Structures are given as C-alpha cells and as structure tokens.
Amino acid sequence: MATIAAPTSPAPSLLDRLRRPRVLLGLVALLWLPLVAYVMFGVGRMVLIPAIPATLLLYALAVISWRESAVAVIGVTLVMFWLFIAVVVPFLPLLDPNQPVQPFVTPLTEARDMFFWLGTDFRGRDMLSRTLWGCQRVLVWGVTATAVAYVIGTALGLVAGYLAGWWDEVISFIGNVILSFPVMVLFIVILTYFGPSGFNIIVAVTFASAPAIMRIVRGLTLDIKTRDYVFAAQTRGERPLWIMVVELLPNARGPIIVDACLRLGYTTVAITTLTFLGLGLQPPDPDWGLMIKEAAAAAMLFKFSYMLLVPALSVSSLILGFNLMADGLREMSLRD
Amino acid sequence: MADATPILECRNLCISYFTRAGEIPAVVDFDLIVMPGEAVGIVGESGCGKSTVALAIMQYLGGNGRIVSGEIRFMGQDLTTMSQEELRQLRGSKIAMVYQEPMASLNPSMTIARQLMEVPLYHEAGCSEADARQRALEMLADVRLPDPARIMDAYPHQISGGQQQRVVIAMALLSNPSLLLLDEPTTALDVTVEAGIVQLVREISERYGTSMIYISHNLGLILETCDRITVMYSGEAVEEGSVEQVFDRMRHPYTKGLFNSIPLPGADKHARPLMPIPGQLPLPHERPPGCNFGPRCDHFRAGVCDAGPIAMATVPAHQRHYTRCARFSEIDWQARPEVVEAAASANLGEVVLRVENMKKYYELRDPSLMALISGRSVRTVKANEKLDFEAREAETVAIVGESGCGKSTFAKVMMGLETATEGKLILDGKDLAQTPVERRRPQVVGHLQMVFQNPFDTLNPSHTVGGQIARVIRKFGVESDQAKVEARVMELLDIVKLPRDFYKRRPRQLSGGQKQRVGIARAFAGNPRVVVADEPVSALDVSVQAAVSQLLMDIQRENRTTLIFISHDLSLVRYLADRVVVMYLGTIVEQGTTDEVFAPPYHPYTEALLSAVPIADTSIRKKIIVLHGDIPSAVDPPSGCPFQTRCPRKLGAICDTEEPPIREFSAGHRIACHIEPALLAEMEPVITMPPEQAAE
Amino acid sequence: MLPLIGKRLVQMLLIMVVASLVLFFIFDSDEFKKKIAVAELGGFAVSALSDADYQQWLVNKGLDVPFVQRYVNWFGGVLAGDFGHSFEKNTDVGPLLWDRLKNTGILAFWVFALMIPLSLALGVIAGMKEGGKRDRIVSFVAVFTTSIPEIATAILLTVFLALGLGWLPTKSAMMQGFDPWQLVLPVLTLVIYSFGYVARMTRASMAEVMTSQYIRTAILKGLPQNRVIMRHALRNALIAPFTVIVLQLNWLLSGVVVVEVFFEYSGFGKLLLEAALFGDIYVVQAATFVAVIVAVLSQIVSDVGYTLLNPRIRFG
C-alpha cells in the first residue's frame, strides 16, 4: 500500500462548491458586516457595495437549494427583498426620509410637482422613502440581537445538556427565573433600566431569548448525547469541549436553524412593538415601529390610515417571510 | 383439500408508493394462497416488501401507497373493491393483525380492558359491556397472562414488552378471526420471551385452526411456526413452497444464499466459514432488468437472466413448489459451496485481559413520597456482580445474555466511562478498573476499542467517513503527519473492503453494512489489543451479517486482537467464539469454551437460552423449554439465585435464599447453580443432530 | 404527584424572591431615583435642585433608606397585603393594581373563551388528514395570522372595522363606564394573533398521533372513524396543546401591553408600561410580581395537567 490512489469521486460542481458551509458563511459575513458597520457605526455608504452581489448570490443559492419547497422560497424571497432594500437604499434616488415636504399627501398623488407613491406623513415626510429606510434598523438590530442570543443560548444549552449535574441545575434555574417573566415585562424592565437604544435592545433580546434557546439546545443535546458516535468519542478520550462542538453541535443544527427563523420573527415583532411603546429605537431616523407610533396619534381618519397601514404591512411581510422560511425548512427536514 | 376455497388469495399483486420522485414499485407480481388452517411464512430482508404485503391485505397502505394491479381475495371476495364500511366490518373480526412493536401499537392513555372490549363491542351486535369484559378477561387468560384481572385495569406502559405482545395477540383473537397476520411479532423482544410467544402462536393455530401469515426475517422462526413459506427478494416472491421443500430442496439461488449465510449448529467456523451473498440489495428504482437477484447471483448468465421479466415457474415433481429462477433446472442444487479457505484455528496467546471479582453498583434515587417515608429513597442497582473471567490474545470471548444482564454496563466499565465499584480489570498487567478514560494514556485508550450495535448511530452524520477515521489515528498518536494519516485511512478502508473514495463520503450515503465496516475500521485504527463488539451485526440484514462478522473475524485473526463479542444470538456465538460467558441479571451463570457451554452440563438458564434460539434447519431436533414470566428488573433483583424466579429446575427454598456456589466442571468451565454437579452432568443435550450429519 | 406540586411551589417562591430582589436592585439605582424626581418635579427643577434639597426629596419619598432595609420593609408589607404607594398616581398600589387586573382579567377571559375552542377545533380538523386541503388552508391562515404582530392587527382592525366601516369604537378607554363594544377590538386582536400558534401546535400533535401505530391498531381493529378520532386520537393529541394553552397566559401578558396601550384600555399592561416609563418603583415591582406569580402558577397548572392527562406519567 505504498501509493495512494486519489479519491475517484467526480469533481464537485460550481454549485456544490458554492454551497459549502465555509462559502455560505463567508457570503453571510460579506452581507452582514457592511450593514452592521453602516447602520450601527455610521461608516460611509460605500462599504455596502460588496454586500449587493453577496445578497443576490445568497438569494440565488437559497432558491436553488430550497426549490422543493414553495413555502420556503416565498419566505426567503420576502426576507431577501427587505435585505436587498436595506443594502441598496442609500444608493436609491429617494427623498430625504427626515425632510418635510408637504403633510398629508395621500398615496399616488402629486404635490409640488413630485409624485408620491405612498404619500407623505403628517409632518410631510415621504412615506416611500421612510418605509424603505425603515427596514434597515429593524433588520440590523433584530438579526444581530438574535444572533447574539443564539451564541449565548446555544453555548449554555450545550453545557447544561452535556455536562448535566450541577451545571445543568444552575443554568436551568437561572433560565427558569428569567423565563418566569413575561417577555414584554422583561423587555420593559431591562430597557427602562439601561435606557432605550439599539445596543440595549440586543441586551434585552439576549436576556429574553437566550433561556428559551438554551432549553431547546439542551433538549437536543440530551437526545444526541445518547448516540453511539458520542459514546465512541468518549471512549477515545475526547475532551467535553471537543465533543460539544464537533460531535453534538453540527447534528443539532437542523432544528436550531428552524427555531432561529421563528425567533427572528419574534424579535422583529418585539423591536417594532418596543419602538411603538417608546422603549426602543429613538426618533428621528425612520423605523417601522416609530412610524406606527407617530401615526397612531395623528391619523385617526380612514383617509389617512395609509400612514399606519404601510409600516404595519411592511413589518408583517418581513415576519411572514421568516415564519414561512421556518415552515419550509421544517417541512423539508421532515421529508428526509 | 385441493378444491377447498382458500382463505386468502393474492393474484398478480402489484403495489407502488407514489412519492415526489415518482412511482416506486414496492411489490411486483405477487401471488399468495393461504388455505384454511394453514400457516404461511413470508421471509425476506428489509425493504423486500413483506410488510407492504401485510398492509395491503389489511387495505391500509397510507396516503401514498396504492395497489396498482392484481387482486386480493379474502374468502372469495375481492378486498380491493370493497367500501370503507365493508372493510371496517372485516378488519379486526375476520382478519386481525399483530404488530412488530407492541408498546407503540397499544394506546398509551387507555386501559387494556377498554382496548380489548372495543373488539366485541364494535363487531358483534348486542354485545353488552359486561359480556365484552368477561370475554376480554378469558382471552387474557388464554394467552397465558398471569393475573389477567390486574392486567385488565393496567395501562400498556405498566406491563412488560412480552405481556404487551400477548395483549395484542389477545386483541387479535377476541373475535375469532379466520386469518391472523403477524408482522415480525417478536423482533422487539428478548429471546426467551420470544420463545414463549412462538409457543403461543403454535398453540393458537392448533387450538383455533386459524390461518396465519407470519412475516419475519428469521428463517428459524418460520420453521418453528409455519407450514408453507414464501421467500421475498426486492419486491418479488422468488420462491414459494412447503417449509420442507424450501428448506431442504430449495430451487432459487437467493434462498440458497440465505441459508449459506446464516450460522447453523454443527458448522465449524474454521472449517466452513459463513458465505455472505456478495453485493447489496438494489434500491427499488434501481432494480436490474430481468432477475432482481441477477447482479448478486453466482449462476447469472447474460441473455437468460437479464432478458426480461421472469415469471414464477412450477418446480417439476414438487407439489406446489414455485421458483422465480430462469435457470433452476440447469443448476446443480446438490453442489456444496466451495470452501474458500479453511483457515486454521488461531492459536491463542497470553492472557491479555483479566477481570477479577469486578462489581459495578449504581445508586438510584427514588424521589417519591412513599420511598421517603419508608426510608428506601436510595436503592442500589447491582448492574455487575462479581464478574470473573479472562481473555487471551487472538481469542474471541462471547458475552451472552438478554436485556438487563449487565453487558452494556460491563462495556462501559471496560471503556473507562464508568469506574468499577470493586474488583480489578487488568489489561496487559495494568489494572484499569479505577481509571476513567480521561486518565488513561492515549495508547491504552487505543488498545481498548469498541464496535457499536446500531449502524445508524455509530458514525457522526455531520462528518466525512475519512475524517472520522483520521481523527482516531491522530488521537491515539499512531500517525500525525497529514499524508501518513491519510495513507493509513486508505489502508484501513482496504482492510474493511470498502472503496477508497468512501473517504470523502458522508455516512448517510452508506448502507447499514458499510457503516458497520467503517465502525470496524475505526475500532482497529489504533492497533487495539482488545476490541469490544456490542451486537455488531444484530441490526443488519441476514445476508450482510455474514459478511460483516466474517470481516471482523478476519481482521481479528490477522492482528491477533482479543475480541469481546457481546451478543444474544447463540447461533452466531457458537460460530464465532472460542469461549462463552453467559450472563443473567448482572452475574455470570456459566462460562467455558464454546463446546463446553453448548453441551451438557448446562446451567438451567443456558439450557433455556439454547432452546429458545430458533434454528433454520429441519433436521435438528430441539428440546422445548419455555421460560415463564419476564426478566426481573435489576433495580429489584430476586434474592438468592438471580434466575430462581424463572428457573424450570428450581430446587426449592435454597434457591430463594442462598447465592449459588460456582462449581468448576473442567478447567475453565464453571457453572453457578445449586443443583448437584452429578445431576447437571446427566442433562440431555438441547439440540440433537441426526446421526448422518453429526458424523460429518 | 404531591411532591411534584410541592417542588414546583418551592421553586416558585424561590423564583419570586430572586425576581423581586433583582427588580429592587435595578430600581434602587441613582438614575432611577433621579428619573422619578424628573418625572415629578420636571427636568429643569431637578437640575436646579441643590444636593441637600435632593437628599431631602429622597427622604420625603422614603428613597434614602438603604437597599436591604427597604427590601425587607417592602417584602414584609407585601406579606401583610400592602404593596406600597404609587408615586405617579399618588394612591396605594394594592387597590390600583387590583382594579387594573380585573380589567385585564375580563379581556383575558374573552380571549381564552374564543381562542381555545377556535384553535383546538381548527387544529384537530387540520391534523386529521395531514397534507389535505383543510390542513393546508388552516396551516396557511395560522402562519399568516401569527406573522402579523398585534400592533399591525390592531391597526388593520381599527382602520377597517372602526375607521372605515364605523361599526366599532376606535378606542377602549371606557370613559363612560363599561361598554362591551369597546372590548371587541382588543379581544379580536389578541385572538387573531394567538390562535394560530395553538392551532398549529394542535395540528402537529394531532397529525403525529394520527400516524402513530396505535391509531393503525384502532383502525385495523375495525373501529368506525368517529370512534378512532374521538376515543383514540383526541385525548392523546390534546395533551401537548393543553400545556401550550396554559402557558399562553404568559404570552398573553406580553401582548396585553401593546393592545392596552394602543386601544387605551386601562388594564394591567398599560399600568405596567406607564409605571416603568415613569419609574414608579412600587407599581412596577408589584406588577412584575403579579406577572411572575401568574407565569409560575400557569406552569404548575400545566405540569399538573400534563401529568393528569398522561397515564404514562401518572402511574409511572
């Protein structure tokens, strides 16, 4: 056995190569990091340029991979639509979302020689511009917050489930304490304590979601750790950290991804609601929750209800996208 | 009998499942005739369509299954054209079914009584609640359940698996059906419990004259229960005939291959190795043209076997014996399979592993209020009690026992996932009983490896096959250089006879047998001294079992590895093992060389176990010993001798109170029993072979 | 059974003590005290306040007492039924909270009264035949309605039913005493948002039961379809939704905040939000406390109910 025959499997196609986890993660980073830099840290809009092709490529890959499930494709289309808007909105020829033009212009009418597709709000700001800009903050803060919650919740869940014993007792008790607070109460308490801001929303979402994620991951871990391959790893003397990261985590990813999509929906609801309640992102930059909050006081006539309807439907479409994605992915995982 | 109407007749039956991928034919051109009072067995490996046939007879194929053509006639009426209401009246009253998993088949939130009473209540007009209850109670007694009144009011989870299956059988018999379908009714049960169910099934057919269809993958079980047999392969019936015809005068190469691949008593592992059927079952949508078995068949001839569909043909001069083989008249059926190589029996080396007085107790906390009051909140489970045995280099030691016998606990202590409560576990002179795996040196860990039971669980689905073997090589410090590691992985893939491009594959692309081979490669990656194989082939199909166990033996012989082979399958153990250790409820009841254990004197448990194993050989005569009751729980073991609650040779009070002495019959042959050695020595052998075969 | 409830109760007490301690700690911070001062005296007045005057204000409000002592006092008070004093509303917290809880209770009652039968019925119908037409319709409606957040549902309902058609009042402040019509929109909003989740849960549970082997046994025993569904499937299928429904209470408490604020309904959620924004410690403290009690109690009910419904555990 001196010479080693090269593996004879056919060379992977371009599509397969693009679908490797490493490539996908790279694409997500290429899309996400510029958005974070732009929205959270105020870096110039040029940083978003590489994110545009990344978004399109990711969308194409998602549609090809999930073409079996119409539900998942519709979901990912909705989500990717808003993501795409978030990335390209600084480059679009839109009016300044914070600049009053003329108040109460109803949709599809002209005012001051300009055509307003979605009209203007009670202060005279362009609704179309505000709606499109509005998706940026919800998406960036919402997804980042969920991601942070997931990292922490997954780590705790793995430890509680795999190491069991005292680790489990302590982590589960703290989790139970937090879970005994109704989510909104928890949000209110945390955000009144730390003050309303995007970063504090991340803190609040982490507090509220991490225990629930921990529970799910813990349950998955308890199931997977009884498998023989984990036993095999133990019998060859692998360290717990290695077992958790290499043996357990990759096999829990299916349900975790489905749950993550659902939770992205919840977080979007939460952020919009919090902003509506005056605890979230602060004016004047446009945000769907904020638009609803401002319009709720001003637009109490049927004629002007578009001010409420436009942001309400926008946020619903994004959440619907997340939920449909979760549904489609679950359906596909059940088929195999 | 010839002109009596058959109870059931399937003619040209074709069943397909319709999925997104298109039509998948599950059963093709299937014929079956069940005469009154006849028991017909359907045997085949997984995916051959045998369960689909059963469900088709019940007209319960689910949303995507459909009978494409052919008919199923039950007492002359075509079931395929019946309305739902007509079917409902037939199901459970005229045709009843017994299922593979008794626990899952009973409603968890209804009492047994309710579930039984439903049968007469819904099938007999004017049957009162009281009548139904009385009938249910009588039927429970008829299926030999102890204390039927208590079981009536129990929920399914409160009784054992064997009892659950008896309840399901009672439910099926309540309306006195004309046809009883049994779909692998004992697969989920322990061997000695299985023997009880098999005996019950035989009694039923004698007492009630019920026609039966018995579906199983186990030829031995079919022999014990049936008159006729249909062998299925890849969706087709390939041979059909009486049990004697098919077992002794088979006319299909697949049937022949099946018999060659199962271990039979009298065959010596070194003289006649198991003959696996080469290749794999074709997937339903990748079936070859012509004979489905063609690609795996020694007698395949292009142009004859792959020309077109092959019809069932009658074997001349045999009554009601059919085969689906184009060349059956040309094949010499008397030819003995060529013996590939009569490998010499390995000469055993030094003692590698010695277990001395090893004990493993667990503490079980009972949080219930009752336990707190009675002060018994902590109970000790004696998972292993005083284990004592040794294993030599190149030796195969089989540990035999049923569930709860403590074999998996023993494996855990060996592998260092648990430490022993007491005693020693000496590997190459070093005591490891108190050293958990984290504190063992990598080399020691590599010297003690394991092959697992479940092929679907043994490999991590998220990593490539090569990566998983490579990890072991690096972990045990065999090689560290990337190229050398890869070379070693390739070498191991060669050894387990897998193609090298499996390196990059993921486990889900592999069949069960292939996964098990990877598991073996992984265990042997660190040049182990001792390999523990926990039921390595029990989850595999019969034809694959032979190949995998043969492979395991070959590698072991090559490397002079000590193999601890944990199994409940005595036929296989007899074939593979040099020494046998029989365990019951955590203790060793008998040990000795394979020949010693398989011949008298026996421990009464060994005797019962030998009798319980179904043997697919018509010439063998077996003494029938059926144990009553179930295996007690290790949490609450019986006093005295652990086997006393079920022992058919129980002496009396001494068995209840005193632990049996361990007596040595010949060097190394030890039995733990109160019965006088002289009496034990007078026992008759359980299995007797006819003189002409024994003489060979 | 009893030990389980006992254990749960002990856990609940522990959780409440920990929760109240954490809350007390949070609201004990200097920023919070200043916030109350700002809310009460106005930002300008506070910034003009001298240090000594501010300390005097704290003494007047009883906020100068050290943390531990204040906590012990408060806890003692709670045990005696005294929840303290609201800074904002200048009344005792107890009666205030009670009054608001009663209003929210009315709301919750109607939500559950409509949501439970609706979601269970739809879930069972959908789950009876997985992948069938009815299943698809119910699943689609359920995903759709759960995807519209309460705030959006509230807007849609208000715009169409109140502003557009004029059938219902837009706000539910109940200024002229109790008016059932004003209850319709808040109840509808909460029902629409929450029924989907329970319906989907029920559907999944029912679908799983329908593919189980004991249902196959029941069918092949020759039982009529009705009997199979009613006796064999329903009971097992409803175990999981039952626990979810009880836990929905926790969920409802969150939704109630938005709905009450949007419709200006004076309930518990609106009280909590206003108090939190004002920094009204004792009100927030008491309200959170109540929320935790409700949450933990519902968990106990859910656990006990699960045990009672599931003989596998009851006689385990």
PDB file of C-alpha atoms in Angstrom, chain B residues 55 58 60 88 91-93 95 97 99 101 103-110 114-116 118-119 122-123 155 157-158 171 367-369, chain C residues 2-3 210-225 227 231-233 235-236 239 309-316:
ATOM      1  CA  LEU B  55     -50.657  -3.809   4.990  1.00  0.00           C
ATOM      2  CA  MET B  58     -55.425  -5.062   5.554  1.00  0.00           C
ATOM      3  CA  TYR B  60     -54.061   0.099   4.879  1.00  0.00           C
ATOM      4  CA  ARG B  88     -64.254  -1.952   8.647  1.00  0.00           C
ATOM      5  CA  ARG B  91     -60.907  -5.758   9.955  1.00  0.00           C
ATOM      6  CA  GLY B  92     -60.486  -6.929  13.491  1.00  0.00           C
ATOM      7  CA  SER B  93     -63.214  -9.522  13.145  1.00  0.00           C
ATOM      8  CA  ILE B  95     -58.780 -10.551   9.604  1.00  0.00           C
ATOM      9  CA  MET B  97     -53.145  -8.327  12.858  1.00  0.00           C
ATOM     10  CA  TYR B  99     -47.616  -5.861  15.091  1.00  0.00           C
ATOM     11  CA  GLU B 101     -43.738  -3.095  18.333  1.00  0.00           C
ATOM     12  CA  MET B 103     -45.694  -0.850  23.045  1.00  0.00           C
ATOM     13  CA  ALA B 104     -46.339   1.521  20.158  1.00  0.00           C
ATOM     14  CA  SER B 105     -49.321  -0.490  18.975  1.00  0.00           C
ATOM     15  CA  LEU B 106     -51.328  -0.031  22.140  1.00  0.00           C
ATOM     16  CA  ASN B 107     -52.980   3.259  23.006  1.00  0.00           C
ATOM     17  CA  PRO B 108     -50.981   4.720  25.909  1.00  0.00           C
ATOM     18  CA  SER B 109     -53.913   6.510  27.502  1.00  0.00           C
ATOM     19  CA  MET B 110     -56.498   3.716  27.560  1.00  0.00           C
ATOM     20  CA  ARG B 114     -61.062  -0.767  27.253  1.00  0.00           C
ATOM     21  CA  GLN B 115     -58.884  -1.548  24.285  1.00  0.00           C
ATOM     22  CA  LEU B 116     -59.802  -5.222  24.340  1.00  0.00           C
ATOM     23  CA  GLU B 118     -63.806  -2.494  21.866  1.00  0.00           C
ATOM     24  CA  VAL B 119     -63.360  -5.508  19.612  1.00  0.00           C
ATOM     25  CA  TYR B 122     -67.950  -2.957  17.676  1.00  0.00           C
ATOM     26  CA  HIS B 123     -68.126  -6.232  15.833  1.00  0.00           C
ATOM     27  CA  TYR B 155     -52.199   0.866  31.150  1.00  0.00           C
ATOM     28  CA  HIS B 157     -46.731   1.045  29.903  1.00  0.00           C
ATOM     29  CA  GLN B 158     -47.298  -0.721  33.183  1.00  0.00           C
ATOM     30  CA  MET B 171     -56.953  -8.448  20.977  1.00  0.00           C
ATOM     31  CA  PRO B 367     -37.901  10.836  44.809  1.00  0.00           C
ATOM     32  CA  SER B 368     -41.411   9.625  45.601  1.00  0.00           C
ATOM     33  CA  LEU B 369     -43.015  10.362  48.924  1.00  0.00           C
TER      34      LEU B 369
ATOM     35  CA  LEU C   2     -47.911  15.934  45.635  1.00  0.00           C
ATOM     36  CA  PRO C   3     -44.127  16.106  45.792  1.00  0.00           C
ATOM     37  CA  MET C 210     -52.820  10.050  13.507  1.00  0.00           C
ATOM     38  CA  THR C 211     -49.673   8.459  12.066  1.00  0.00           C
ATOM     39  CA  SER C 212     -48.929   6.564  15.276  1.00  0.00           C
ATOM     40  CA  GLN C 213     -49.104   2.804  15.414  1.00  0.00           C
ATOM     41  CA  TYR C 214     -51.885   2.657  17.979  1.00  0.00           C
ATOM     42  CA  ILE C 215     -54.162   4.580  15.639  1.00  0.00           C
ATOM     43  CA  ARG C 216     -53.316   1.995  12.995  1.00  0.00           C
ATOM     44  CA  THR C 217     -54.211  -0.665  15.541  1.00  0.00           C
ATOM     45  CA  ALA C 218     -57.523   1.059  16.251  1.00  0.00           C
ATOM     46  CA  ILE C 219     -58.390   1.326  12.559  1.00  0.00           C
ATOM     47  CA  LEU C 220     -57.354  -2.244  11.797  1.00  0.00           C
ATOM     48  CA  LYS C 221     -59.407  -3.363  14.779  1.00  0.00           C
ATOM     49  CA  GLY C 222     -62.362  -2.281  12.673  1.00  0.00           C
ATOM     50  CA  LEU C 223     -63.446   0.697  14.721  1.00  0.00           C
ATOM     51  CA  PRO C 224     -65.551   3.343  12.981  1.00  0.00           C
ATOM     52  CA  GLN C 225     -63.747   6.561  12.048  1.00  0.00           C
ATOM     53  CA  ARG C 227     -64.562   6.278  17.470  1.00  0.00           C
ATOM     54  CA  ARG C 231     -61.620   7.991  21.736  1.00  0.00           C
ATOM     55  CA  HIS C 232     -58.178   7.099  20.479  1.00  0.00           C
ATOM     56  CA  ALA C 233     -56.747  10.186  18.835  1.00  0.00           C
ATOM     57  CA  ARG C 235     -57.082  12.510  24.112  1.00  0.00           C
ATOM     58  CA  ASN C 236     -53.512  11.793  23.165  1.00  0.00           C
ATOM     59  CA  ILE C 239     -52.019  16.606  25.834  1.00  0.00           C
ATOM     60  CA  LEU C 309     -53.741  13.698  31.224  1.00  0.00           C
ATOM     61  CA  ASN C 310     -50.854  11.348  30.622  1.00  0.00           C
ATOM     62  CA  PRO C 311     -51.227   7.993  32.346  1.00  0.00           C
ATOM     63  CA  ARG C 312     -47.662   7.129  31.440  1.00  0.00           C
ATOM     64  CA  ILE C 313     -46.513   9.669  33.993  1.00  0.00           C
ATOM     65  CA  ARG C 314     -49.442   9.397  36.366  1.00  0.00           C
ATOM     66  CA  PHE C 315     -48.822   5.737  37.020  1.00  0.00           C
ATOM     67  CA  GLY C 316     -45.176   5.811  36.054  1.00  0.00           C
TER      68      GLY C 316
END
